[in-house]
CSV table of C-alpha atoms in Angstrom, one decimal:
chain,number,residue,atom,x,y,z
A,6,UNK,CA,15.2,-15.1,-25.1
A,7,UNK,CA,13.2,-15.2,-21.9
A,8,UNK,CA,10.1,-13.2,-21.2
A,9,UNK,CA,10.7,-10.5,-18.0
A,10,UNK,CA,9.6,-7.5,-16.2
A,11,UNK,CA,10.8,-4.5,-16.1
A,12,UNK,CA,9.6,-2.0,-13.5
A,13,UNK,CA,10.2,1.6,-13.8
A,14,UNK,CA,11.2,3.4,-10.4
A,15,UNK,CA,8.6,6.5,-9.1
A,16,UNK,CA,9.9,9.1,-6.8
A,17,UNK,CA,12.8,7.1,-5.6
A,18,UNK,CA,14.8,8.9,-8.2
A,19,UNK,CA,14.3,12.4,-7.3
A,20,UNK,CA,16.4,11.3,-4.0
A,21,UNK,CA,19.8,12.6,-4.3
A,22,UNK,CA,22.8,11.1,-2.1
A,23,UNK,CA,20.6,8.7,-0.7
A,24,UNK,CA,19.3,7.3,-3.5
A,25,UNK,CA,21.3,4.2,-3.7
A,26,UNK,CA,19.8,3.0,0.1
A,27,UNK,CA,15.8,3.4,-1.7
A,28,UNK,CA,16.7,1.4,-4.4
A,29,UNK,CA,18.5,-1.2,-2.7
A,30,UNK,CA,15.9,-1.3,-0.2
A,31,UNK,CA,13.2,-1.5,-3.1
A,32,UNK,CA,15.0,-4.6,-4.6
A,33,UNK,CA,15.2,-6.6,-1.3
A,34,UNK,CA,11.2,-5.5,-0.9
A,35,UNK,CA,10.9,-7.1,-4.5
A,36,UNK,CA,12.8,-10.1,-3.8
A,37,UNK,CA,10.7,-11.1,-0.5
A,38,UNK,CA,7.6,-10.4,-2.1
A,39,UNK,CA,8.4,-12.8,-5.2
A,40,UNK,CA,9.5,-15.4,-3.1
A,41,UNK,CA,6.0,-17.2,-3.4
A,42,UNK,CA,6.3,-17.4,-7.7
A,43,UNK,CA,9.4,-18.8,-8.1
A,44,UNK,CA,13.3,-18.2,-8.4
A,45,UNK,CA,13.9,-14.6,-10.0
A,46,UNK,CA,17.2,-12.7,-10.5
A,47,UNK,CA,16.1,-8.9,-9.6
A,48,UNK,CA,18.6,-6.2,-9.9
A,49,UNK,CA,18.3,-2.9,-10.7
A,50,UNK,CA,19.9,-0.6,-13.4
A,51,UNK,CA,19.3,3.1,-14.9
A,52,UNK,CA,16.4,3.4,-13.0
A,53,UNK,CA,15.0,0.6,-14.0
A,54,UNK,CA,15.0,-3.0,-12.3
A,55,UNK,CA,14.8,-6.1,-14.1
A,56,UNK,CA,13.1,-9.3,-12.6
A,57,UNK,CA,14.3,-12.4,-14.9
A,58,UNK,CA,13.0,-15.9,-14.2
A,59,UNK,CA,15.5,-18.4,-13.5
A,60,UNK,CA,13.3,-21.0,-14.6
A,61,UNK,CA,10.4,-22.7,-16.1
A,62,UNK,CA,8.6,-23.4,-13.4
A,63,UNK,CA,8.5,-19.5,-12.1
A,64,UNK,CA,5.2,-17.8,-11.9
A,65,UNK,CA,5.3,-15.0,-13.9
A,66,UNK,CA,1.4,-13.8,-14.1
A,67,UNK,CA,1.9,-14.3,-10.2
A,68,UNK,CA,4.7,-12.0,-9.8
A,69,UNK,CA,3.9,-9.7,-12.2
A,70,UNK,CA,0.9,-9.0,-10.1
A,71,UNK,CA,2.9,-8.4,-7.3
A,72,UNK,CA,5.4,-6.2,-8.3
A,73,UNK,CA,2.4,-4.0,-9.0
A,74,UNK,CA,1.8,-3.8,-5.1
A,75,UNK,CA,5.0,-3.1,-4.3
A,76,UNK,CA,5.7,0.4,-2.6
A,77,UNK,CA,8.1,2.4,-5.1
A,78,UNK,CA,6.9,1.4,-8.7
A,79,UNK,CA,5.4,3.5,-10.5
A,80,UNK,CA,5.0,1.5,-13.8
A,81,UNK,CA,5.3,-2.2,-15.0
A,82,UNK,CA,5.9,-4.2,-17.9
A,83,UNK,CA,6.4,-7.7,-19.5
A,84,UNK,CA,8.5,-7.8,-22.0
A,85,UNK,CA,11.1,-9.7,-24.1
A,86,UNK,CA,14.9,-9.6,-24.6
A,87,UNK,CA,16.8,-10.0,-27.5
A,88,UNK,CA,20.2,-8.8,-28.8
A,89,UNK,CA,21.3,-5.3,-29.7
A,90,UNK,CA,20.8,-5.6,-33.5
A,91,UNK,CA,18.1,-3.9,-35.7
A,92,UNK,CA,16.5,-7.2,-37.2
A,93,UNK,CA,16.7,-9.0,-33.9
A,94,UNK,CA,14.7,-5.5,-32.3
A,95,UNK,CA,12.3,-6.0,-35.4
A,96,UNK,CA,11.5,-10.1,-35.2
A,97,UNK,CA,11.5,-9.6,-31.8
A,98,UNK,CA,8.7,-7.3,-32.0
A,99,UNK,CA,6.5,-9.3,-34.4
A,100,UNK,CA,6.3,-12.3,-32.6
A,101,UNK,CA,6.4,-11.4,-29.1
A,102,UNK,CA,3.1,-8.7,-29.7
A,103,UNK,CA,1.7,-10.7,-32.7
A,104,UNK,CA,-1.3,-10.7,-31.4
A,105,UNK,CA,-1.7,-7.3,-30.2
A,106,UNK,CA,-0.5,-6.1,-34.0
A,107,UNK,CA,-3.2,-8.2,-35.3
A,108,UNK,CA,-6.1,-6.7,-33.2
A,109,UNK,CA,-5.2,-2.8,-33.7
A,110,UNK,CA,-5.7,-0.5,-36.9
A,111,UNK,CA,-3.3,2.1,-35.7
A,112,UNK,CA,0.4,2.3,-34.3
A,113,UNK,CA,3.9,3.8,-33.6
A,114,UNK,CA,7.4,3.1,-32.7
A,115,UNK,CA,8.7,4.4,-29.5
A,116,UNK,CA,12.3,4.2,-28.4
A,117,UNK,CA,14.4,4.6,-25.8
A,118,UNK,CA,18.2,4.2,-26.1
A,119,UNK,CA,20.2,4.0,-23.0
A,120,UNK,CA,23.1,2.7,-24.6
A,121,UNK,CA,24.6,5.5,-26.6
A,122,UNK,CA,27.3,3.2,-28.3
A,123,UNK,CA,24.0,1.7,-30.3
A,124,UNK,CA,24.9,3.0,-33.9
A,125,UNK,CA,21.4,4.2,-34.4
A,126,UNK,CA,19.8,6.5,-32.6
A,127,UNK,CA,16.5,6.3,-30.8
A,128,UNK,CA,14.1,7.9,-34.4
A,129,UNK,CA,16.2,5.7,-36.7
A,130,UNK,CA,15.6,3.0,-34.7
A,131,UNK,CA,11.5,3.4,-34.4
A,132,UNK,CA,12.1,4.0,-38.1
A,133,UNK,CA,13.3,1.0,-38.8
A,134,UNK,CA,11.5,-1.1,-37.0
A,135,UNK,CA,7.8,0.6,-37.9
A,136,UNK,CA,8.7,0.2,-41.4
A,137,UNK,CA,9.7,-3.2,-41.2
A,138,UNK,CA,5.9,-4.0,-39.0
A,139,UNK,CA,4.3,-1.7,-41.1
A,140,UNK,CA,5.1,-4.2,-44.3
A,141,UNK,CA,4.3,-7.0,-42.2
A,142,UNK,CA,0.9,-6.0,-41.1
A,143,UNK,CA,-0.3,-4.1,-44.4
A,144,UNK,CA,-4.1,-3.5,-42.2
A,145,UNK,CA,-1.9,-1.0,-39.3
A,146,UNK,CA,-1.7,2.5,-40.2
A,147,UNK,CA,0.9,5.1,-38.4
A,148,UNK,CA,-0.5,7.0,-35.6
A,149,UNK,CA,2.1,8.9,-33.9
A,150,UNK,CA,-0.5,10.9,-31.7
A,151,UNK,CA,-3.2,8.4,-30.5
A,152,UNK,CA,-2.0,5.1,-31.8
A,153,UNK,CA,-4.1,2.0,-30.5
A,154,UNK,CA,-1.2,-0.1,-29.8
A,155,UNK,CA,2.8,1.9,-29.1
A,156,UNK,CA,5.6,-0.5,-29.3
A,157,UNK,CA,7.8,0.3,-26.7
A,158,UNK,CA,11.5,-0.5,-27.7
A,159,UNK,CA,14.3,0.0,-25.2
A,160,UNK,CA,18.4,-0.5,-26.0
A,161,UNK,CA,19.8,-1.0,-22.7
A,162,UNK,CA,23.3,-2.4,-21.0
A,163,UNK,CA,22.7,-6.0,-21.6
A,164,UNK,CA,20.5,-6.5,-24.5
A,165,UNK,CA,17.7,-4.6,-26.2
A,166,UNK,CA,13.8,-5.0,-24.4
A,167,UNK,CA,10.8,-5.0,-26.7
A,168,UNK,CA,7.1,-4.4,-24.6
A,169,UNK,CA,3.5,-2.9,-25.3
A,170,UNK,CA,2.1,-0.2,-23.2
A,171,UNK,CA,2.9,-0.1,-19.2
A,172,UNK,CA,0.6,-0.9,-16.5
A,173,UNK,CA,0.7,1.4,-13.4
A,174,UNK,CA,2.4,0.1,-10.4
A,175,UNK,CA,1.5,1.0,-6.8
A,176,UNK,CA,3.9,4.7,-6.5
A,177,UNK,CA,5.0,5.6,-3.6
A,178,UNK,CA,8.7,4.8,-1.5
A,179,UNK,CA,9.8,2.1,-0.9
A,180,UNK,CA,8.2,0.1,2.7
A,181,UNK,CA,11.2,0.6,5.2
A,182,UNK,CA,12.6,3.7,4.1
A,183,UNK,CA,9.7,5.6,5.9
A,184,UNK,CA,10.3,4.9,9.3
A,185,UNK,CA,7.8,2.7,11.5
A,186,UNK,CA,4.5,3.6,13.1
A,187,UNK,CA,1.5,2.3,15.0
A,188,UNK,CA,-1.5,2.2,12.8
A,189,UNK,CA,-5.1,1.4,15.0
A,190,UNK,CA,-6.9,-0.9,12.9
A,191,UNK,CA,-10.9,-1.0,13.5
A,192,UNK,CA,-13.2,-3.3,11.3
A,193,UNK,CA,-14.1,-0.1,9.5
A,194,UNK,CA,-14.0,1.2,6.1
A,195,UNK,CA,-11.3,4.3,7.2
A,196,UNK,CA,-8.9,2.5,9.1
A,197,UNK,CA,-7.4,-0.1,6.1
A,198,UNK,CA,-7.6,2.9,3.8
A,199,UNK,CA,-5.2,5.2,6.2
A,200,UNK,CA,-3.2,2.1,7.0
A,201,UNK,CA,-2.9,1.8,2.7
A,202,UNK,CA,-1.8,5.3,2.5
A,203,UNK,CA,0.7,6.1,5.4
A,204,UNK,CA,2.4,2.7,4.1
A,205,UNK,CA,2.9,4.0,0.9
A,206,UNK,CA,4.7,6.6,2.3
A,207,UNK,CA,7.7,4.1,3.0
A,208,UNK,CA,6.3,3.8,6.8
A,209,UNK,CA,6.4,0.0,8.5
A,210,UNK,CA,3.5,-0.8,10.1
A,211,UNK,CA,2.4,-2.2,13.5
A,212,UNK,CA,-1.4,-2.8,13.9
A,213,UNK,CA,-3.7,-2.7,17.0
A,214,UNK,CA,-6.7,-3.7,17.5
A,215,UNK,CA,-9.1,-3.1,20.4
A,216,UNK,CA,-10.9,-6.1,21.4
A,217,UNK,CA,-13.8,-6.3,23.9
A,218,UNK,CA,-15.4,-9.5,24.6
A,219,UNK,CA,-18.2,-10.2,25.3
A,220,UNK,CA,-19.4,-7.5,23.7
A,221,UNK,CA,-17.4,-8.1,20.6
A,222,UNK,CA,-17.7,-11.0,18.9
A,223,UNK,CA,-14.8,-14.1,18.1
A,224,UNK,CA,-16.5,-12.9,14.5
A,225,UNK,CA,-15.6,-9.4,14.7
A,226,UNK,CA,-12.0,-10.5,15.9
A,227,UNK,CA,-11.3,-12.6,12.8
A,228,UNK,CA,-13.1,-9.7,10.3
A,229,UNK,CA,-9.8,-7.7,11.5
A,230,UNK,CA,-7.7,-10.7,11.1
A,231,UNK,CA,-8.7,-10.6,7.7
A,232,UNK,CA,-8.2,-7.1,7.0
A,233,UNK,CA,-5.0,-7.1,8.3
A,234,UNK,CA,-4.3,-10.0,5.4
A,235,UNK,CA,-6.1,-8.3,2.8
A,236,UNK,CA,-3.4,-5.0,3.4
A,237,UNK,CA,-0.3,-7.3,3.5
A,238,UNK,CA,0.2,-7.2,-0.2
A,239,UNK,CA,0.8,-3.7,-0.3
A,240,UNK,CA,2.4,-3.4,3.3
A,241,UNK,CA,4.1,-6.6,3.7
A,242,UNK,CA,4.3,-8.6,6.6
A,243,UNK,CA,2.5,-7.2,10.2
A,244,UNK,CA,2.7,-8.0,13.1
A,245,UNK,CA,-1.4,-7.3,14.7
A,246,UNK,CA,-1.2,-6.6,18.5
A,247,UNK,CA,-4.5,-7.4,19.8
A,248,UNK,CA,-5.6,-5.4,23.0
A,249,UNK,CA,-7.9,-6.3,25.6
A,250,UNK,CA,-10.5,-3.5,26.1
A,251,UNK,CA,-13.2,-4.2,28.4
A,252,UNK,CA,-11.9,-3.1,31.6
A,253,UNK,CA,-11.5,-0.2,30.4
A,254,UNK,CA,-15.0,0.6,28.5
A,255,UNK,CA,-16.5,-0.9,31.6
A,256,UNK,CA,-15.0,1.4,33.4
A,257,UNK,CA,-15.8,4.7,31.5
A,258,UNK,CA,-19.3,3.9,31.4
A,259,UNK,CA,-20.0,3.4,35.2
A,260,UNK,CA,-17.8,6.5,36.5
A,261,UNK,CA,-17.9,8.7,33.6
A,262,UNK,CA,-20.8,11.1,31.7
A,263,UNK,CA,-22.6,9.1,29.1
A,264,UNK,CA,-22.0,12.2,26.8
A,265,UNK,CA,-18.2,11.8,27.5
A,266,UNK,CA,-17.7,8.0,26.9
A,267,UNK,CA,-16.7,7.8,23.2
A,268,UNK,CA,-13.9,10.8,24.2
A,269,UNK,CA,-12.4,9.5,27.2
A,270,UNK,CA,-12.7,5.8,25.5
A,271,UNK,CA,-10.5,7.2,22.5
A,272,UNK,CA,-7.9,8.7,25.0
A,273,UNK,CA,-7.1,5.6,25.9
A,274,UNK,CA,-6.9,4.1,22.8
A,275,UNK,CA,-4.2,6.8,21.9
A,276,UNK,CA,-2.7,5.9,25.1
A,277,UNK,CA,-2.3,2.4,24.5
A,278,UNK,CA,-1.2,2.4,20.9
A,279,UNK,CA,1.4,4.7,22.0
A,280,UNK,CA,2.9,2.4,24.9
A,281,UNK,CA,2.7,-0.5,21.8
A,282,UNK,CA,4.6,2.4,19.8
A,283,UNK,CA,7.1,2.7,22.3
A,284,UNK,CA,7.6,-1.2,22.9
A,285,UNK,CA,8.2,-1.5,18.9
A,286,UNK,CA,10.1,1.6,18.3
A,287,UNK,CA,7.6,3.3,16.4
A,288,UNK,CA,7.6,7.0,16.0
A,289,UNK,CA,4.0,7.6,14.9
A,290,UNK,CA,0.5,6.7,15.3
A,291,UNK,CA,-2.3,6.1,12.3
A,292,UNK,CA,-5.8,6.6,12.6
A,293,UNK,CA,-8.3,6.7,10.2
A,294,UNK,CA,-10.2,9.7,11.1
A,295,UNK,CA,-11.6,12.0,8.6
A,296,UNK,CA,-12.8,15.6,9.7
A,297,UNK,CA,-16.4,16.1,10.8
A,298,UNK,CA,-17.9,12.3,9.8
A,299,UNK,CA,-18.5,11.7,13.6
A,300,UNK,CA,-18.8,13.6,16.5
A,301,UNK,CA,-15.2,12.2,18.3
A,302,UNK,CA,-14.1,14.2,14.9
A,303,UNK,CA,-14.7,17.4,15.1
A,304,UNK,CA,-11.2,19.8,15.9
A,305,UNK,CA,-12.4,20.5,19.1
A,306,UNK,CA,-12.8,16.2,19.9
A,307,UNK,CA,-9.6,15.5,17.7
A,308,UNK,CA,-7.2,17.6,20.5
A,309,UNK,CA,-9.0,16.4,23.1
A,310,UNK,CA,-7.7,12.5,21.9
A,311,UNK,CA,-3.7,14.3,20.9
A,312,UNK,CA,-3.7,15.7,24.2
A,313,UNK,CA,-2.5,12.2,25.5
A,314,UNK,CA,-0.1,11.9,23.1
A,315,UNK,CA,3.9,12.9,22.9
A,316,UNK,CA,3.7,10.8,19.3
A,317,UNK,CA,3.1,12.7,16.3
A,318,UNK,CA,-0.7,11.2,14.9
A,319,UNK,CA,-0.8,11.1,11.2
A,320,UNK,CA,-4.1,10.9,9.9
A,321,UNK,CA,-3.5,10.3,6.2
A,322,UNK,CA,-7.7,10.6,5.4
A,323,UNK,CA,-8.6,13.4,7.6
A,324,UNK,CA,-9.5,15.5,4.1
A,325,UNK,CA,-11.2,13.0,2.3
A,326,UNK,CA,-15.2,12.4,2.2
A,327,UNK,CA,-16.7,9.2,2.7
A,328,UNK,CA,-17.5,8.5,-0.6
A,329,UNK,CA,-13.9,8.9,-1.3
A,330,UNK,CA,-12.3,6.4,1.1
A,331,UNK,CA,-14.9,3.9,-0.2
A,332,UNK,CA,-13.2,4.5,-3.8
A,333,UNK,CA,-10.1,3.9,-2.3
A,334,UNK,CA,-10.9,0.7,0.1
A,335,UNK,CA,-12.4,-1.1,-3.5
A,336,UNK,CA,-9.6,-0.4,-5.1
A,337,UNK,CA,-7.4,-1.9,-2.2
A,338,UNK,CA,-9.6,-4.7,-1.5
A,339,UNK,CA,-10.6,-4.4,1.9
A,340,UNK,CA,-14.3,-2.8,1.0
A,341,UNK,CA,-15.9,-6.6,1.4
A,342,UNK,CA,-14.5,-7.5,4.4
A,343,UNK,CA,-15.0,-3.8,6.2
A,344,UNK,CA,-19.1,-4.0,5.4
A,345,UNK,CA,-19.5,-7.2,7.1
A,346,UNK,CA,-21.7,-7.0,10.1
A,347,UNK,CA,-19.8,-7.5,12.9
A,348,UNK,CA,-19.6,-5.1,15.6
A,349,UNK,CA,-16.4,-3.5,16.9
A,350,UNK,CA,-15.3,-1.9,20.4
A,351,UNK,CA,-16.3,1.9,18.8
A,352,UNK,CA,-19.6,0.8,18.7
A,353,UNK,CA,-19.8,-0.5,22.3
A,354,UNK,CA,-21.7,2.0,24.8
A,355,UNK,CA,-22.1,4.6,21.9
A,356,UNK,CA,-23.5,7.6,23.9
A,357,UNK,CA,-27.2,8.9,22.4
A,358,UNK,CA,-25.8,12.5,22.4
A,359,UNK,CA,-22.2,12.7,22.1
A,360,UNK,CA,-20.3,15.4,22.8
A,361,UNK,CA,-19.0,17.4,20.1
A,362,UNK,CA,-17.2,20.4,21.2
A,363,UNK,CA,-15.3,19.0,24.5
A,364,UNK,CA,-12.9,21.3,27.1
A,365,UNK,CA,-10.0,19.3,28.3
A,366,UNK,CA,-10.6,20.6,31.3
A,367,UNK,CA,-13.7,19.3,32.1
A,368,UNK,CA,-12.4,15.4,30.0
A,369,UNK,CA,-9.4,15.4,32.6
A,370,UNK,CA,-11.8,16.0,35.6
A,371,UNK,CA,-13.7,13.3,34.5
A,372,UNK,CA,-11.1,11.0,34.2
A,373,UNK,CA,-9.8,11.5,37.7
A,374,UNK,CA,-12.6,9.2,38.8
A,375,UNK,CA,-10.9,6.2,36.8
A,376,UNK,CA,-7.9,4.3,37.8
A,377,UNK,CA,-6.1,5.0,34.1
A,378,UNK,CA,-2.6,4.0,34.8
A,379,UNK,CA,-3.6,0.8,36.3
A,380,UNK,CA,-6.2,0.3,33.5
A,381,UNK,CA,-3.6,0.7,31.0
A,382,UNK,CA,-1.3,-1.5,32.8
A,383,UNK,CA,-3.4,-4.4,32.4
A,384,UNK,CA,-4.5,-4.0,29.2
A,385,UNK,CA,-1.0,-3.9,28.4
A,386,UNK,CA,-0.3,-7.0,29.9
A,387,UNK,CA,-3.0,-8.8,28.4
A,388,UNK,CA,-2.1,-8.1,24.2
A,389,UNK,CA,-2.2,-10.9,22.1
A,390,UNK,CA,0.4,-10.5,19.4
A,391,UNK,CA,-0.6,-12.2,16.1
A,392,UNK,CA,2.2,-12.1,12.7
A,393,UNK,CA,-0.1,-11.7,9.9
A,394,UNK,CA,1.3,-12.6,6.5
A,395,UNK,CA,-0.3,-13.0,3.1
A,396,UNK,CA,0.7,-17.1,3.7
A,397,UNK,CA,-1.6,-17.0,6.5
């Protein structure tokens, strides 16, 4: 029979009356994202869904690679079907991980029997089938506690599954089920990593991206471009709204205190990412600050930038070190791209000695010297909206 995968479900099936909507909105996340690989039959089944190529010509390295991004799997495997018999079960497993047997001195057995009309239990079964390799391959020796290599041996609905050890999948919920939100994507390091983790929360995402020529470069613009592609494995198709921003630092920097400028210049980035949020239905914002690494950062700065807001701001880093996003953005694969040297608009008129500890107060005098609904108006009017896909 056919090689397949089987992916087993993470916290989707702690949900309760609900559960049904997760999964089924899992599937259809599956089924989009394996579109690319080939024709696949994915359906899902005692907490388990199967993915079964309906042909030769699928890609199954390809999309076994990508069901591990997806948003709701906590484990994954490749394995191979056969029929619900013993000595099917046991020359299943000795060609399909002939290899694997070969290579490793010690094994085991493990079984799991979903069908409880299967005449043997789950121990008879590993039994059987470990006595059966273990004559076949005289060099492995039974290690029930830290065997090199665990045959994994499952008797389910439709036939009976034979597999090595799991790989992890991506956890989380499933992308959808979360709600949607605005997430403000910077060429930074922090930014992709927040936008990483409130996605796997089950959020949708819309980006935006502040964007002031000529002080920002066509090279800087494209850096984000790429980010945004480099997250849409794991968050799926984006749409990147792309906001023009030089009015407005302009602005800020001939009417307002130099001390002031990186403050006031974030209140209206929470301003504007909130009117996109509204536009698109979202019910959040995403930033990717993290306590204390810069002085718009502190508690005192971060109310300062809420105080604009009627959106909740999720902030999915704010306890993490810097060391600890970087972990994170290598393993996502944005690091590269984020550490090329391209400016972005946070960098534009950064002031010598920024304020750390600001009063509202004194922020909101400050700002009555700037025209800020008519700023925001036309930076509103003048987004570029930009569907980024991993096609792109």
């Amino acid at each position: 029979m056919n090689e397949i995968i089987l992916l087993k479900l993470g916290e989707v099936v702690l949900k309760g009356l609900n559960r049904r909507s997760f999964e089924d909105k899992l599937v259809s996340n599956i089924r989009r994202r394996l579109q690319h690989y080939g024709s696949f039959h994915v359906y899902s089944k005692q907490s388990t869904i199967y993915v079964e190529p309906q042909g030769e010509s699928c890609d199954l390295d390809g999309a076994y690679a990508a069901c591990k991004q997806v948003f709701g799997i906590i484990a994954a495997t490749r394995a191979r079907s056969c029929p619900k018999d013993k000595d099917a079960i046991f020359h299943c497993a000795r060609h399909y991980l002939d290899g694997q047997l070969r290579e490793a001195a010690t094994f085991k057995v493990e079984t799991k029997r979903a069908d409880k009309h299967f005449p043997m239990n789950s121990m008879e079964i590993s039994q059987y089938v470990g006595g059966l390799l273990h004559d076949a391959y005289p060099h492995l020796k039974v290690d029930v506690h830290s065997p090199q290599l665990c045959v994994h041996v499952e008797v389910r609905e439709k036939a009976a599954y034979v597999h090595g050890p799991s790989e992890p999948g991506a956890g989380g919920l499933p992308i959808g089920m979360g709600g949607t939100a605005v997430s403000l994507l910077s060429g930074g390091i922090d930014s992709p990593a927040a936008s990483y983790m409130i996605a796997k929360r089950g959020v949708q995402l819309e980006l935006v991206h502040f964007f002031s020529p000529p002080y920002t470069s066509q090279q800087a613009l494209d850096k984000v471009k790429q980010l945004a592609r480099e997250l849409t494995p794991w968050c799926g198709r984006m749409k990147l709204h792309i906001v023009p921003f030089t009015e407005i630092q302009e602005a800020i920097r001939r009417d307002c205190p130099e001390d002031h400028f990186t403050l006031i210049m974030r209140r209206f980035m929470m301003r504007l990412a909130q009117a996109v949020a509204r536009r698109t239905g979202a019910k959040a914002l995403v930033t990717g600050e993290s306590l204390g690494q810069v002085a718009s950062q502190t508690m005192d700065a971060l109310a300062v930038s809420d105080e604009v807001c009627e959106l909740p701001v999720l902030r999915p880093v704010i306890g993490m070190d810097k060391q600890e996003i970087v972990l994170l953005s290598r393993r996502i694969g944005t690091f590269e791209t984020s550490i090329q040297p391209f400016e972005d608009c946070c960098t534009v008129f950064t002031p010598r000695h920024p304020k750390t500890h600001p009063h509202l107060d004194e922020v909101r005098e400050y700002e009555k010297a700037l025209d800020v609904e008519g700023l925001v108006e036309r930076a509103l009017a003048g987004i570029e909206r930009v569907q980024v896909a991993m096609e792109d």
